[in-house]
XYZ file of C-alpha atoms in Angstrom:
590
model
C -26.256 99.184 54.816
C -25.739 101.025 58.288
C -22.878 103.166 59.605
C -20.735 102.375 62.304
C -18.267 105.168 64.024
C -16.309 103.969 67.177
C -13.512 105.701 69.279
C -11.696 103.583 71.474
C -9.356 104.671 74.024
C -9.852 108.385 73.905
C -8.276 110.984 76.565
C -11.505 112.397 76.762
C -14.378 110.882 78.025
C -16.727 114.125 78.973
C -19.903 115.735 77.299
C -18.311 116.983 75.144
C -16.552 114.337 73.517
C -19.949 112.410 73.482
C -21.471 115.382 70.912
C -18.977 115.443 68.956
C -18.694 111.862 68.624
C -22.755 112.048 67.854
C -21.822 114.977 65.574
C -19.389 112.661 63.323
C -21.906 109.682 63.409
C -25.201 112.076 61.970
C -22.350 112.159 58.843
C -23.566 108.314 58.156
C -27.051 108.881 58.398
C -27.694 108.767 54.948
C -26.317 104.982 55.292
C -29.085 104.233 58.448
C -31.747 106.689 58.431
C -33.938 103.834 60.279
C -32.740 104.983 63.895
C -29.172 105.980 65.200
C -27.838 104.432 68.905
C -24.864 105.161 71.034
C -22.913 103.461 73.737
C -20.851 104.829 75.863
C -18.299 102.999 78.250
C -15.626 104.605 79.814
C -13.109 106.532 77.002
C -14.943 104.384 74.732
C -17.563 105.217 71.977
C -19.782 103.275 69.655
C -21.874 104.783 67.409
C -25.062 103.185 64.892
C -26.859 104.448 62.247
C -29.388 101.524 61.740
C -30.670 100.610 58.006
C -33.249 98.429 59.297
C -33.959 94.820 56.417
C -34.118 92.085 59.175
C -36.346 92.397 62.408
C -36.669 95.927 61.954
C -38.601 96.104 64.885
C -36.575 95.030 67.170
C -33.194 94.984 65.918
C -31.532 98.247 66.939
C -28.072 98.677 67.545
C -25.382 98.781 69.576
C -26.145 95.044 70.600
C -25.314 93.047 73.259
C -24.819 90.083 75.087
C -26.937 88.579 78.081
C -25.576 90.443 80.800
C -24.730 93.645 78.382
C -20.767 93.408 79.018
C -20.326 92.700 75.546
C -20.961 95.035 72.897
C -21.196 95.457 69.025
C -21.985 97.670 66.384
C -22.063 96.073 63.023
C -22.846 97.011 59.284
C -23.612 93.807 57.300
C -26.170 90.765 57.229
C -25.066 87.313 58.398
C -26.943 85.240 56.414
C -26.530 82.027 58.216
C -27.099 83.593 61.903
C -30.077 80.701 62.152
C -27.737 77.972 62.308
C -25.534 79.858 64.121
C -27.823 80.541 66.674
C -28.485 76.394 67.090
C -24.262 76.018 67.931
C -25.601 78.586 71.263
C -28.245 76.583 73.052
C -27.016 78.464 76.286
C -27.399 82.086 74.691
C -30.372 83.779 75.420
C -30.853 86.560 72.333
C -32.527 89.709 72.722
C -33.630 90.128 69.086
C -34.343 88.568 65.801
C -31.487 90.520 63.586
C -29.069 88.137 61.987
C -26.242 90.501 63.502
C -27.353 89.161 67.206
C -24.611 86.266 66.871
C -21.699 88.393 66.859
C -21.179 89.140 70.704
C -22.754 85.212 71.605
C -19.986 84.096 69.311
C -17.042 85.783 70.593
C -18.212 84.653 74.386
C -18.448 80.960 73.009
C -15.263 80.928 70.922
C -13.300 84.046 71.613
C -11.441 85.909 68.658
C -11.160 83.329 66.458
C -15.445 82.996 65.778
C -15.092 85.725 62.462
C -14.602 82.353 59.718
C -17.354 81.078 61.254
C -19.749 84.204 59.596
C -21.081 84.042 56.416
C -22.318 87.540 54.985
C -21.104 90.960 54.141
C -20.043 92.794 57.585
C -18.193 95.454 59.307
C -17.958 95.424 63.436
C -16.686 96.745 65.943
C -16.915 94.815 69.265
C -16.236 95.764 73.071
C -15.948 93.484 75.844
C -16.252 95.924 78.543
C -14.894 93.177 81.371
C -11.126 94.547 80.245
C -11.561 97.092 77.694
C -10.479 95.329 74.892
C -11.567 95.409 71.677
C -11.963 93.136 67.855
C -12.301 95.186 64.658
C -13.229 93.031 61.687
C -14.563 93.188 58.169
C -15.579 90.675 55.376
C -13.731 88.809 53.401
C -13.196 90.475 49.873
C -14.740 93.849 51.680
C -17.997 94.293 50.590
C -18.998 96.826 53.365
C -16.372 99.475 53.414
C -14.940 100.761 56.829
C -12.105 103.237 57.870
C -9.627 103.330 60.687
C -7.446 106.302 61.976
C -5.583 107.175 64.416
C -5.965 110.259 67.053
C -2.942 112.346 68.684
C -4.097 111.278 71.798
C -3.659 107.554 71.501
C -7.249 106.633 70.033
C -8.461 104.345 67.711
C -11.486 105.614 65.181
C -13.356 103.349 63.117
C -15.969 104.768 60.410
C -18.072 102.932 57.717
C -17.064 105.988 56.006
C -13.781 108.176 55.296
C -16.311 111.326 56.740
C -16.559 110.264 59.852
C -13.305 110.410 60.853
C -11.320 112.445 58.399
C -11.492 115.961 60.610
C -10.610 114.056 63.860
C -7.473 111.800 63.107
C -3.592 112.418 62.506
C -3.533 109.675 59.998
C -5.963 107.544 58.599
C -6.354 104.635 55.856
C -8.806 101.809 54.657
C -9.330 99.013 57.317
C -7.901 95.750 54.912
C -10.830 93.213 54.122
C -10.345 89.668 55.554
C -8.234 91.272 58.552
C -9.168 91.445 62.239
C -7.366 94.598 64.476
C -7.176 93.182 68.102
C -6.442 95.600 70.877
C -5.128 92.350 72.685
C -2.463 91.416 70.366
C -1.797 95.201 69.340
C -2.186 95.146 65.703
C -3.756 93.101 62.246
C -4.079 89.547 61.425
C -6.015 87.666 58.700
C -8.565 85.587 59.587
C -9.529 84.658 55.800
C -6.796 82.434 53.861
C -8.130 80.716 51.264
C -5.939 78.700 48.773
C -6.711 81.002 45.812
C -5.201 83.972 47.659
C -1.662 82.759 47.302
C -1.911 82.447 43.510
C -1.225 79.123 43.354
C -2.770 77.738 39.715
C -5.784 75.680 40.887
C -6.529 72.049 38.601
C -10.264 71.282 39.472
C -11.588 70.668 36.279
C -14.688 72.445 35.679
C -18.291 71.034 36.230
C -21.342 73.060 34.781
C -23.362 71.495 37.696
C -21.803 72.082 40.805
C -20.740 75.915 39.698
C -24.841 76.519 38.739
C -25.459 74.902 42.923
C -22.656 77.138 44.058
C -24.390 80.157 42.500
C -28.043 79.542 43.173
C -27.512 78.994 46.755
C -25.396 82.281 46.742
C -28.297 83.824 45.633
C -30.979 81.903 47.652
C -29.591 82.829 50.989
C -29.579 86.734 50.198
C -33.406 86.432 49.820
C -33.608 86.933 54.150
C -34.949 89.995 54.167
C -37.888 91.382 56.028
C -38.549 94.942 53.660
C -39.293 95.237 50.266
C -36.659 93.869 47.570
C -35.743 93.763 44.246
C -32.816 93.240 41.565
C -30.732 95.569 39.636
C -30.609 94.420 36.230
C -28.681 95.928 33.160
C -29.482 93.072 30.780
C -25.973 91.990 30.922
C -25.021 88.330 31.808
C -24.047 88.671 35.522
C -27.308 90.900 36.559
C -29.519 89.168 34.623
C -28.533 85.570 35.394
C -29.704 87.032 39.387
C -32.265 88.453 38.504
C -33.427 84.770 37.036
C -32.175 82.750 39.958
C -34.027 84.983 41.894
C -37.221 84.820 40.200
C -37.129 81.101 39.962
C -36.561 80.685 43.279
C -38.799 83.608 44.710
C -42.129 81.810 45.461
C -40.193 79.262 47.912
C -38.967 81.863 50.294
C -40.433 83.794 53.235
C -39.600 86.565 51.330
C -41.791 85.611 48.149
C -44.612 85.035 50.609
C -44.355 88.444 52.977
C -44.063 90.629 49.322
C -45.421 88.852 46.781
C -44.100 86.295 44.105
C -43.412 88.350 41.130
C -39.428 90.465 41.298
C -39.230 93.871 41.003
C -36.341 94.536 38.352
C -34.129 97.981 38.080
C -32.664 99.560 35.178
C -31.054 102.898 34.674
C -29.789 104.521 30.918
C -29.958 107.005 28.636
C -32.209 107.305 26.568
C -31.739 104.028 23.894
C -28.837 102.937 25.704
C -27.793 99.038 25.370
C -28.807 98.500 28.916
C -32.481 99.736 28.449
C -32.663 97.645 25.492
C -31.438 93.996 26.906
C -32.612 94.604 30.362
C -36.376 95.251 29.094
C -35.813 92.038 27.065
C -34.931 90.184 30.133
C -37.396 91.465 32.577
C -40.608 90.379 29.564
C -38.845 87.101 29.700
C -38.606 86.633 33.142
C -42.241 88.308 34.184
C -40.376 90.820 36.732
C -42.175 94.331 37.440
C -39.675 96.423 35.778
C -38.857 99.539 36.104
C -37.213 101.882 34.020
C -35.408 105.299 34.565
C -33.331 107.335 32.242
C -30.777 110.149 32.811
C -29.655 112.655 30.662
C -25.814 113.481 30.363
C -26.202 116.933 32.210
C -28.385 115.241 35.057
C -25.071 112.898 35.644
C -22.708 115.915 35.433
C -25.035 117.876 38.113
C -24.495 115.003 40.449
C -20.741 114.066 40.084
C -20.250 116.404 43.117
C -22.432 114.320 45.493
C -21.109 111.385 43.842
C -17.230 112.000 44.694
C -18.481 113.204 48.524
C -20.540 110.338 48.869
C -18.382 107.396 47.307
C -14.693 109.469 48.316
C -12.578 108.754 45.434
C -10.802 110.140 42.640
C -10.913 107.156 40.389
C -11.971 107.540 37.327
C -13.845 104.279 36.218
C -15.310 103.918 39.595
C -17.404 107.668 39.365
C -18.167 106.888 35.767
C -19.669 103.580 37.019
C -21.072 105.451 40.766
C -22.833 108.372 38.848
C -25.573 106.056 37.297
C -25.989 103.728 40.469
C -26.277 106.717 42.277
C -29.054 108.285 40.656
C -30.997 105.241 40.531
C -30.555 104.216 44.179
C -32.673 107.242 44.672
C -34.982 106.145 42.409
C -35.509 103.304 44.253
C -35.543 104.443 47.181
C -38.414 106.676 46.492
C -40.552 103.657 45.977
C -39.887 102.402 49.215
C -37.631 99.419 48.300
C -34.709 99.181 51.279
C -32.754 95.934 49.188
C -31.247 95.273 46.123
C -29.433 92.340 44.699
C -26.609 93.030 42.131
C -23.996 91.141 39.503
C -20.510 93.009 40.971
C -17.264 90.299 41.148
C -18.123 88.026 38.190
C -15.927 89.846 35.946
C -12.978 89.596 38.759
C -13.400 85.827 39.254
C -14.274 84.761 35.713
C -11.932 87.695 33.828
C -15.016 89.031 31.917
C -13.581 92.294 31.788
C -12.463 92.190 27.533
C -8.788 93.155 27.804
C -8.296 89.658 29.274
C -9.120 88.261 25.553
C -5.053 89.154 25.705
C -3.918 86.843 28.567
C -1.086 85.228 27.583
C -1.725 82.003 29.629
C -3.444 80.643 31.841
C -1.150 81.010 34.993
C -1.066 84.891 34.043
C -5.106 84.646 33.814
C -5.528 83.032 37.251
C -3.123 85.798 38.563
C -4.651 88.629 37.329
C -8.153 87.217 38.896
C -6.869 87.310 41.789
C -5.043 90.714 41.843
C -8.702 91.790 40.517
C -10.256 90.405 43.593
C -8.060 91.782 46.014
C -8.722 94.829 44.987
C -12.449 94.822 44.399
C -12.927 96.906 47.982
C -10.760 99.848 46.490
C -13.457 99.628 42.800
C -16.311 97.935 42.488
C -17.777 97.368 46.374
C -16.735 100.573 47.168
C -18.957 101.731 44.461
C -21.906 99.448 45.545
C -21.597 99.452 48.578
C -21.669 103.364 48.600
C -23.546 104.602 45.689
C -27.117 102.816 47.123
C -25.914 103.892 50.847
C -26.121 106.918 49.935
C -29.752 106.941 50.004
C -30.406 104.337 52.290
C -30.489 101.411 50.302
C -28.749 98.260 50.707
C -26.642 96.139 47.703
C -26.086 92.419 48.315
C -23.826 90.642 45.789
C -23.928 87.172 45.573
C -21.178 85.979 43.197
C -18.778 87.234 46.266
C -20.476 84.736 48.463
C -17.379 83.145 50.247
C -18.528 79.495 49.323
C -19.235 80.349 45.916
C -15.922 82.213 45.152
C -14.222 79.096 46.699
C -15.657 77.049 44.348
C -15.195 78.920 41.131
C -11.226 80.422 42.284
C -10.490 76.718 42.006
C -11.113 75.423 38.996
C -8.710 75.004 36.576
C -8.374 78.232 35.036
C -7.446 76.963 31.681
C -11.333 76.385 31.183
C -11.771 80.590 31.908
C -9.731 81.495 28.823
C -10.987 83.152 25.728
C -10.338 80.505 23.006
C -12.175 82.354 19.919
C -11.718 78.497 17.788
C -13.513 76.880 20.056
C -16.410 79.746 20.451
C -15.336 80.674 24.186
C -16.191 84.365 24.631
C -14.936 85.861 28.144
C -16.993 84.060 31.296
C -17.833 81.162 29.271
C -17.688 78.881 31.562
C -20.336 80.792 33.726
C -22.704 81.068 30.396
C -22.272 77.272 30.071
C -23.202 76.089 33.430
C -26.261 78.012 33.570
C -26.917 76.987 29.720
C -29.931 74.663 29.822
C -31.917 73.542 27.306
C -34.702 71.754 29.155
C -35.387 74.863 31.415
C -33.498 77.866 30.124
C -32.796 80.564 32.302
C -32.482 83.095 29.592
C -32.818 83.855 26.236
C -29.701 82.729 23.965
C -28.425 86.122 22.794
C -28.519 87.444 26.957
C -26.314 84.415 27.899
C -24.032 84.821 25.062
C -24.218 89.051 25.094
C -20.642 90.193 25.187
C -19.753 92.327 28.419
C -20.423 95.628 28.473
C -19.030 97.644 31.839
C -21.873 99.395 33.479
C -20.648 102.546 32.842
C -20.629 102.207 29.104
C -24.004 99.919 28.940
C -26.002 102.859 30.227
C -24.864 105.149 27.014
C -21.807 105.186 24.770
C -22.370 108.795 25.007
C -22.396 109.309 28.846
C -18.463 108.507 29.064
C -17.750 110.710 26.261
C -19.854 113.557 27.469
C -17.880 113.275 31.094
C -14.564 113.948 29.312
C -15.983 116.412 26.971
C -17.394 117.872 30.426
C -13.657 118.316 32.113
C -12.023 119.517 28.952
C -14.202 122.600 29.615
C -13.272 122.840 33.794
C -9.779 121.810 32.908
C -6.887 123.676 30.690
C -3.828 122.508 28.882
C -2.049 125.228 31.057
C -3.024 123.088 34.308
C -2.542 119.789 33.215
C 1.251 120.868 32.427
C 1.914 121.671 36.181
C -0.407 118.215 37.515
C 2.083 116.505 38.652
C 3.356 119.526 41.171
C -0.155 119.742 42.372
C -0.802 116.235 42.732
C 2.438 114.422 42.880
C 0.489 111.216 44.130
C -1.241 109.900 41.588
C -1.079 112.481 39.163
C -3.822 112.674 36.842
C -3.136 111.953 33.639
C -5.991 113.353 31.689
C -8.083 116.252 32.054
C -11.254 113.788 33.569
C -9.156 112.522 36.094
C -7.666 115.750 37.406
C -11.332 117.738 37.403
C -12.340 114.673 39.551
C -9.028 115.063 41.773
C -10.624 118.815 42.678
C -14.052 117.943 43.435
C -11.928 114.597 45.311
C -9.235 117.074 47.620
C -12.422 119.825 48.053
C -13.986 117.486 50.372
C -10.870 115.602 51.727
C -8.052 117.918 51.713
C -5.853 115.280 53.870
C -3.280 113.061 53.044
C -4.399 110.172 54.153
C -7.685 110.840 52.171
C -5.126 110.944 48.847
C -3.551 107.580 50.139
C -7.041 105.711 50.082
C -7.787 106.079 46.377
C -5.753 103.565 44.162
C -3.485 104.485 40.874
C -1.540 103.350 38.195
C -2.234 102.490 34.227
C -5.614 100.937 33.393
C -6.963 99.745 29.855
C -10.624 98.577 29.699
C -10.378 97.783 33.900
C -7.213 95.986 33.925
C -4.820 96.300 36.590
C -1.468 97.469 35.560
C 0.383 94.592 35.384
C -1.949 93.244 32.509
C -1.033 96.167 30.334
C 2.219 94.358 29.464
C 0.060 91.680 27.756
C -0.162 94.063 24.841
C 2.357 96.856 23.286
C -0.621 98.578 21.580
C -2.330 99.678 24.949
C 0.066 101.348 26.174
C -0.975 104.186 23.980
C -4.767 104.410 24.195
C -5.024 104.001 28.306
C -8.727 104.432 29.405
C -10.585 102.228 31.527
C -13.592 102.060 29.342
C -14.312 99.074 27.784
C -14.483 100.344 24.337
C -10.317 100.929 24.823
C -10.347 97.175 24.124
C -9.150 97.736 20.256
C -9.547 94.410 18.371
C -12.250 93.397 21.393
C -14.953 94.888 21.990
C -17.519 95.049 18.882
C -17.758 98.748 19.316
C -14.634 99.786 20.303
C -13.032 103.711 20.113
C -11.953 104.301 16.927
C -7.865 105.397 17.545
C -7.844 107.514 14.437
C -10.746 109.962 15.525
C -9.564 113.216 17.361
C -10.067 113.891 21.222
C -12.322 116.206 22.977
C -15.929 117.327 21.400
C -17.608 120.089 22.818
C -20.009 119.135 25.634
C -23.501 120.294 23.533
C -22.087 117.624 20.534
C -20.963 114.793 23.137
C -21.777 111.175 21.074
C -24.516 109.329 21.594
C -23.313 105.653 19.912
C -20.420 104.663 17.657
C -21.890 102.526 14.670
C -19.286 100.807 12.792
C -16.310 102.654 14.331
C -17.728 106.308 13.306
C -18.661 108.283 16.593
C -22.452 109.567 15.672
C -22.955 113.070 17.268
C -26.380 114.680 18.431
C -27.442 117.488 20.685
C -27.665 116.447 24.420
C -31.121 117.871 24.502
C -32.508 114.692 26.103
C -35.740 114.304 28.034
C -35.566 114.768 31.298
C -35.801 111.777 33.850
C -38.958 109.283 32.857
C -40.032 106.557 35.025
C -41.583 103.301 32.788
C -43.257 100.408 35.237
C-alpha cells in the first residue's frame, strides 16, 4: 500500500506551503518507504509515498499522461491494467505499473472510466489544462483515504487521517464507491450494484460457478513483482486462499520469478487455536510456514502504536489490529512486500455466529449487506492499515468486485444456518469448494466453526486486554463517560482506555466522527441485536458472546474483571482456566 496526500486549491502556493505539504506526506511513509514524489502545479499539491510490488523499477509516482498535463497519484493495484492497456492502442505509457491506466483512461473516456477498474485503489487525479480535479476510491473501500476541508477554500486528501488532521477545519472519511468531482462540485457513486439496494436476490446457488468466481479472485492478485505470501489462521476463509493459491502458484509469473512453493503466516499465543489449525493446513498444503507468537504484555506494549497507526477507538477492530500488527512486522523483516488475506467472507456469507439467530432470510440478506457497507469503517480499515504500517501490502480477494457480484446474488435462503440439515454458518462456501476427487482441504478445516481473528490467536488475549483497562480505568471515571465523551460514549472500561490513547493522538472532532458506534454482540451491527432478547445483556463483540453458539462461549454466570497477572488462557467446558502470563517471549518457527 502507498500514501497519497493532495491539496487542491490552496491560497498559498509558495515555499513554504510546498514543506509543509512534504512535512504532512513523510507522516505516510511508513505506508511507501520505496521512494516519495511530489508535484506541484499552481495552488495545487500531490504528494506519493511509493510501496513499490509492480515494476518497481520504474513505476514511481505522481504519473502522467503523454504530454504530462494529466496527473495522478494513486494507492491500489489494478489488476486488469493489461487489458486495459489493449482498449488504448493510441496511448503511449511511460511505465509498466498497473496504476499507468488511470490518467490514459480518463483522456479516452473522461469521468466516467472508474467502473471500468478492477482492483483495490485510492486516486487523486489533476488535469492541469483547467484545474480540475476526480477523487475516487474502490468499491467496498479496501484502501482507506481521508478528505478535509481548509479555511481557505482547499480540498485535502490523505490515505491517512494524519496527514491532514492538523491542517483542516473539518474533516471525514472519503465514502467507498464515490467519486468527488471539482467539475460538478460535490459526490456521486460510480458503483451501483443490485445487491446494494437490498433487494432479496433468487439465483439459486451453484457450487461450481461460486468455486470459478473465487479462484479467479484469487488468481488475478498473484501480479506481483516482490516477494509474496498468505496469511493463514487455519480458519476456513484464510486457508481456503492459501489453497487456491498454492494450487494455482506454479502457473503464474509469479510462481516462476519466486519459486513454486507459498510462504504461509501465522501469528498466536502460545497454543492458541490458530497455531494449531493453521500448522495443520500449511503440512497439508506443503507451504513454508512460518510461525510467530506474542505474549499478552507484548500486545498491550503495542496498543499505543496500534490506535496511532490504524486511528480508531473501536474496540473489536484494535483487538483484531494488535495481532496483524505485530506480525506485519514480522514479515516484513523477511523481506516479503505482499500478503493475501480471508477479510469479507464473513460479511457476504454471514459467518460471523450471532447470525445462527437470523430470523429469515430477507433479514439475513439485509444484514450482509449493512455488514458490507461498512467493512471500510472495520475490517479493511484494519487490513489495510495494520500491514501499512510497516510497509506491507494486504490484498483480499473475496472483495473482488466480480466475485462479490456473484455470491450477493444468490438466493440467500441457501446462506442460512439450518442446524437439521447440517448447515453451519458459510456453508454454502464450504460446499462449493468441497471436493472429493481433489480436496482442497482437510474435512475438519472446511467444516471448522468460525473463530474471529481476534479470539483464534488466544482466548486469553481478549480477556487479558480488558483485565488490562480495568487497571488504567476506574469505576469513578466510567460514571462521568458520557460528559467526557458524549459521542460514542464508551460503555466499558476497554473501550474508554482505548478512547484516551484514540483523542491523545486526534484530539479533533472530526477525528471522533470517523470511528463508528452503537451496540455490537459477537460483530453484529446493531440492528441484529433485536434478533435476540438475551443479548442485549452480555454486549461484546467477541465471538465467544455468542451464548448457545459458539462451542466455547463466555460463561454468563462467571464474574468480570481478573487481575492482569491471572488473565485466562482457554475456557474448557465453560470454566475460564487461569495461568500466569509468564509466556515466552516472541519465537519464530519456519
Amino acid at each position: 500500500m502507498c500514501g497519497i496526500l493532495a491539496v487542491l486549491g490552496c491560497s498559498d502556493d509558495s515555499q513554504a506551503k510546498r514543506v509543509r505539504v512534504l512535512e504532512l506526506s513523510r507522516r505516510l511513509k511508513h505506508r511507501g518507504p520505496d521512494w516519495s514524489g511530489m508535484y506541484q502545479h499552481g495552488d495545487c499539491f500531490l504528494s506519493h509515498q511509493r510501496l513499490a510490488i509492480v515494476d518497481p523499477a520504474s513505476g514511481d509516482q505522481p504519473l502522467y499522461n503523454e504530454d504530462k498535463a494529466i496527473v495522478v497519484t494513486v494507492n491500489g493495484e489494478i489488476y486488469n491494467h493489461e487489458d486495459l492497456r489493449k482498449r488504448l492502442p493510441n496511448h503511449r505509457f511511460r511505465t509498466g505499473s498497473d496504476c499507468d491506466v488511470i490518467a490514459h483512461l480518463y483522456e479516452e473516456f473522461g469521468e466516467d472510466f472508474v467502473d471500468m477498474l478492477d482492483g483495490m485503489f485510492s486516486f487523486v487525479l489533476l488535469d492541469t489544462r483547467d484545474n480540475s480535479f476526480i477523487v475516487a476510491r474502490d468499491a467496498i473501500g479496501i484502501t482507506s483515504l481521508y478528505i478535509g476541508w481548509g479555511l481557505d477554500g482547499s480540498i485535502w486528501i490523505a490515505s491517512e487521517m494524519k496527514g491532514l488532521n492538523d491542517d483542516c477545519e473539518h474533516f471525514e472519511y472519503f465514502p467507498p464507491d464515490h467519486l468527488y468531482s471539482s467539475k460538478q462540485g460535490g459526490f456521486r457513486r460510480w458503483y451501483n450494484p443490485k445487491w446494494m439496494s437490498e433487494t432479496i436476490p433468487s439465483t439459486p446457488f451453484d457450487p461450481l460457478v461460486l468455486r470459478r468466481a473465487f479462484e479467479n479472485a484469487v488468481i488475478k492478485r498473484l501480479m506481483t513483482d516482490v516477494p509474496f505470501g498468505v496469511l493463514l489462521s487455519g480458519g476456513l476463509d484464510s486457508s481456503l486462499v492459501a489453497s487456491i493459491t498454492a494450487r494455482h502458484l506454479t502457473e503464474t509469473k509469479a510462481g516462476k520469478q519466486w519459486g513454486p512453493q507459498l510462504h504461509s503466516f501465522c501469528v498466536g499465543l502460545e497454543g492458541s487455536p490458530d497455531l494449531k489449525a493453521a500448522r495443520e493446513v500449511a503440512d497439508y498444503l506443503g507451504t513454508i510456514h512460518h510461525e510467530f507468537h506474542f505474549t499478552v504484555q507484548d500486545g498491550i506494549d503495542a496498543i499505543e502504536d496500534v490506535i496511532y497507526h490504524v486511528e480508531t477507538y473501536d474496540v473489536t477492530t484494535i483487538r483484531a489490529s494488535t495481532p496483524m500488527f505485530l506480525l506485519s512486522r514480522k514479515i516484513k523483516s523477511l523481506g516479503v512486500k505482499m500478503v493475501i488475506s480471508g477479510e469479507g467472507s464473513d460479511e457476504i456469507f454471514g459467518g460471523y455466529l450471532y447470525f445462527h439467530k437470523a430470523p429469515n432470510k430477507e433479514e439475513f440478506h439485509r444484514e450482509t449487506c449493512r455488514k458490507i457497507n461498512a467493512l471500510h469503517q472495520y475490517d479493511c480499515l484494519r487490513a489495510n492499515k495494520s500491514t501499512s504500517a510497516w510497509g506491507l501490502e494486504a490484498r483480499v480477494p473475496f472483495l473482488d468486485k466480480e466475485f462479490i457480484n456473484v455470491a450477493m446474488d444468490i438466493d440467500p435462503e441457501w446462506k442460512m444456518i439450518d442446524k437439521s440439515q447440517g448447515r453451519i454458518e458459510k456453508w454454502i462456501l464450504r460446499k462449493a469448494f468441497d471436493d472429493e476427487e481433489h480436496p482442497y482441504l482437510p474435512k475438519h478445516i472446511l467444516y471448522r466453526q468460525k473463530e474471529q481473528f481476534s479470539d483464534g490467536v488466544g482466548y486469553s488475549w481478549i480477556d487479558g486486554l480488558k483485565a488490562h483497562a480495568a487497571e488504567n480505568v476506574t469505576d469513578k471515571m466510567m460514571l462521568q463517560a458520557e460528559h467526557i465523551y458524549p459521542h460514542n460514549t464508551p460503555t466499558s472500561k476497554e473501550a474508554y482506555y482505548y478512547r484516551m490513547i484514540f483523542e491523545r493522538f486526534f484530539p479533533q472532532n472530526s477525528a471522533t466522527l470517523t470511528v463508528p458506534g452503537g451496540a455490537s454482540i459477537a460483530c453484529s451491527t446493531a440492528k441484529a441485536i433485536e434478533w435476540d432478547s438475551n443479548w442485549s445483556n452480555n454486549l461484546d463483540p467477541s465471538g465467544r458472546a455468542a451464548l448457545g453458539v459458539h462451542n466455547l462461549a463466555y460463561d454468563p454466570k462467571l464474574p468480570g474483571p481478573i487481575p492482569v497477572s491471572k488473565a485466562p488462557t482457554k475456557i474448557m467446558n465453560g470454566v475460564q482456566r487461569m495461568v500466569e502470563l509468564d509466556v515466552p517471549s516472541v519465537a519464530i518457527q519456519t
